[in-house]
Amino acid sequence: MLILLCVIMVVLLLLGFPMMVPLAVGTLFMMFTDMTFFGPDQAVSWMVNGVGSWVLAAVPMFIFAADILTKGHT
């Protein structure tokens, strides 16, 4: 299955698709063909629980840093 996933992703990249398309197609392909370990509801639960407080605090700080950098003059 892993080889098939890699082939699909490489073919889509060689056809000129943006990077997000092969990643999304490969992920969806594996989710719908190899559901032996967990279901989509479990995957969503892991993603939601994986976002911790440090990640949520870092996003506004990056935006603030970008704002400072764009307003600075050299």
PDB file of C-alpha atoms in Angstrom:
ATOM      1  CA  MET A   1       0.000   0.000   0.000  1.00  0.00           C
ATOM      2  CA  LEU A   2       2.837   2.385   0.795  1.00  0.00           C
ATOM      3  CA  ILE A   3       4.373   1.912  -2.641  1.00  0.00           C
ATOM      4  CA  LEU A   4       1.015   2.586  -4.293  1.00  0.00           C
ATOM      5  CA  LEU A   5       0.594   5.732  -2.206  1.00  0.00           C
ATOM      6  CA  CYS A   6       4.037   6.987  -3.238  1.00  0.00           C
ATOM      7  CA  VAL A   7       3.367   6.218  -6.904  1.00  0.00           C
ATOM      8  CA  ILE A   8       0.061   8.112  -6.828  1.00  0.00           C
ATOM      9  CA  MET A   9       1.703  11.122  -5.209  1.00  0.00           C
ATOM     10  CA  VAL A  10       4.672  11.180  -7.605  1.00  0.00           C
ATOM     11  CA  VAL A  11       2.430  10.813 -10.673  1.00  0.00           C
ATOM     12  CA  LEU A  12       0.214  13.674  -9.541  1.00  0.00           C
ATOM     13  CA  LEU A  13       3.275  15.843  -8.890  1.00  0.00           C
ATOM     14  CA  LEU A  14       4.712  15.032 -12.328  1.00  0.00           C
ATOM     15  CA  LEU A  15       1.382  15.952 -13.917  1.00  0.00           C
ATOM     16  CA  GLY A  16       1.833  19.435 -12.506  1.00  0.00           C
ATOM     17  CA  PHE A  17      -0.651  19.500  -9.652  1.00  0.00           C
ATOM     18  CA  PRO A  18       0.101  21.784  -6.703  1.00  0.00           C
ATOM     19  CA  MET A  19       1.606  20.054  -3.668  1.00  0.00           C
ATOM     20  CA  MET A  20      -1.660  20.095  -1.701  1.00  0.00           C
ATOM     21  CA  VAL A  21      -3.470  17.915  -4.274  1.00  0.00           C
ATOM     22  CA  PRO A  22      -1.187  14.835  -4.067  1.00  0.00           C
ATOM     23  CA  LEU A  23      -1.088  15.118  -0.280  1.00  0.00           C
ATOM     24  CA  ALA A  24      -4.879  15.321  -0.038  1.00  0.00           C
ATOM     25  CA  VAL A  25      -5.515  12.582  -2.611  1.00  0.00           C
ATOM     26  CA  GLY A  26      -2.956  10.279  -1.006  1.00  0.00           C
ATOM     27  CA  THR A  27      -4.409  10.829   2.441  1.00  0.00           C
ATOM     28  CA  LEU A  28      -7.987  10.268   1.295  1.00  0.00           C
ATOM     29  CA  PHE A  29      -6.951   7.191  -0.688  1.00  0.00           C
ATOM     30  CA  MET A  30      -5.314   5.619   2.342  1.00  0.00           C
ATOM     31  CA  MET A  31      -8.224   6.558   4.607  1.00  0.00           C
ATOM     32  CA  PHE A  32     -10.790   4.907   2.354  1.00  0.00           C
ATOM     33  CA  THR A  33      -8.781   1.813   1.410  1.00  0.00           C
ATOM     34  CA  ASP A  34      -6.910   0.911   4.597  1.00  0.00           C
ATOM     35  CA  MET A  35      -9.286   1.419   7.514  1.00  0.00           C
ATOM     36  CA  THR A  36      -8.003  -1.508   9.546  1.00  0.00           C
ATOM     37  CA  PHE A  37      -6.589   0.459  12.476  1.00  0.00           C
ATOM     38  CA  PHE A  38      -9.005   3.319  13.068  1.00  0.00           C
ATOM     39  CA  GLY A  39     -11.912   5.131  11.513  1.00  0.00           C
ATOM     40  CA  PRO A  40     -12.223   8.710  10.324  1.00  0.00           C
ATOM     41  CA  ASP A  41     -13.897   9.743  13.572  1.00  0.00           C
ATOM     42  CA  GLN A  42     -10.861   8.542  15.531  1.00  0.00           C
ATOM     43  CA  ALA A  43      -8.498  10.404  13.188  1.00  0.00           C
ATOM     44  CA  VAL A  44     -10.438  13.647  13.634  1.00  0.00           C
ATOM     45  CA  SER A  45     -10.441  13.161  17.397  1.00  0.00           C
ATOM     46  CA  TRP A  46      -6.643  12.736  17.407  1.00  0.00           C
ATOM     47  CA  MET A  47      -6.186  15.887  15.313  1.00  0.00           C
ATOM     48  CA  VAL A  48      -8.431  17.990  17.553  1.00  0.00           C
ATOM     49  CA  ASN A  49      -6.765  16.721  20.728  1.00  0.00           C
ATOM     50  CA  GLY A  50      -3.297  17.204  19.226  1.00  0.00           C
ATOM     51  CA  VAL A  51      -3.676  20.964  19.056  1.00  0.00           C
ATOM     52  CA  GLY A  52      -2.341  22.018  22.425  1.00  0.00           C
ATOM     53  CA  SER A  53      -2.219  25.346  24.153  1.00  0.00           C
ATOM     54  CA  TRP A  54       1.335  26.039  22.945  1.00  0.00           C
ATOM     55  CA  VAL A  55       0.246  25.778  19.325  1.00  0.00           C
ATOM     56  CA  LEU A  56      -2.703  28.058  19.915  1.00  0.00           C
ATOM     57  CA  ALA A  57      -0.434  30.590  21.630  1.00  0.00           C
ATOM     58  CA  ALA A  58       2.194  30.444  18.874  1.00  0.00           C
ATOM     59  CA  VAL A  59      -0.120  31.411  16.010  1.00  0.00           C
ATOM     60  CA  PRO A  60      -0.914  34.946  17.265  1.00  0.00           C
ATOM     61  CA  MET A  61       2.744  35.470  18.132  1.00  0.00           C
ATOM     62  CA  PHE A  62       3.793  34.629  14.557  1.00  0.00           C
ATOM     63  CA  ILE A  63       1.179  37.044  13.222  1.00  0.00           C
ATOM     64  CA  PHE A  64       2.403  39.727  15.628  1.00  0.00           C
ATOM     65  CA  ALA A  65       6.038  39.122  14.604  1.00  0.00           C
ATOM     66  CA  ALA A  66       5.099  39.384  10.916  1.00  0.00           C
ATOM     67  CA  ASP A  67       3.292  42.649  11.603  1.00  0.00           C
ATOM     68  CA  ILE A  68       6.366  44.058  13.343  1.00  0.00           C
ATOM     69  CA  LEU A  69       8.642  42.952  10.494  1.00  0.00           C
ATOM     70  CA  THR A  70       6.449  44.467   7.782  1.00  0.00           C
ATOM     71  CA  LYS A  71       6.242  47.843   9.546  1.00  0.00           C
ATOM     72  CA  GLY A  72       9.952  48.052  10.240  1.00  0.00           C
ATOM     73  CA  HIS A  73      12.139  50.201   7.995  1.00  0.00           C
ATOM     74  CA  THR A  74      15.759  49.493   7.203  1.00  0.00           C
TER      75      THR A  74
END
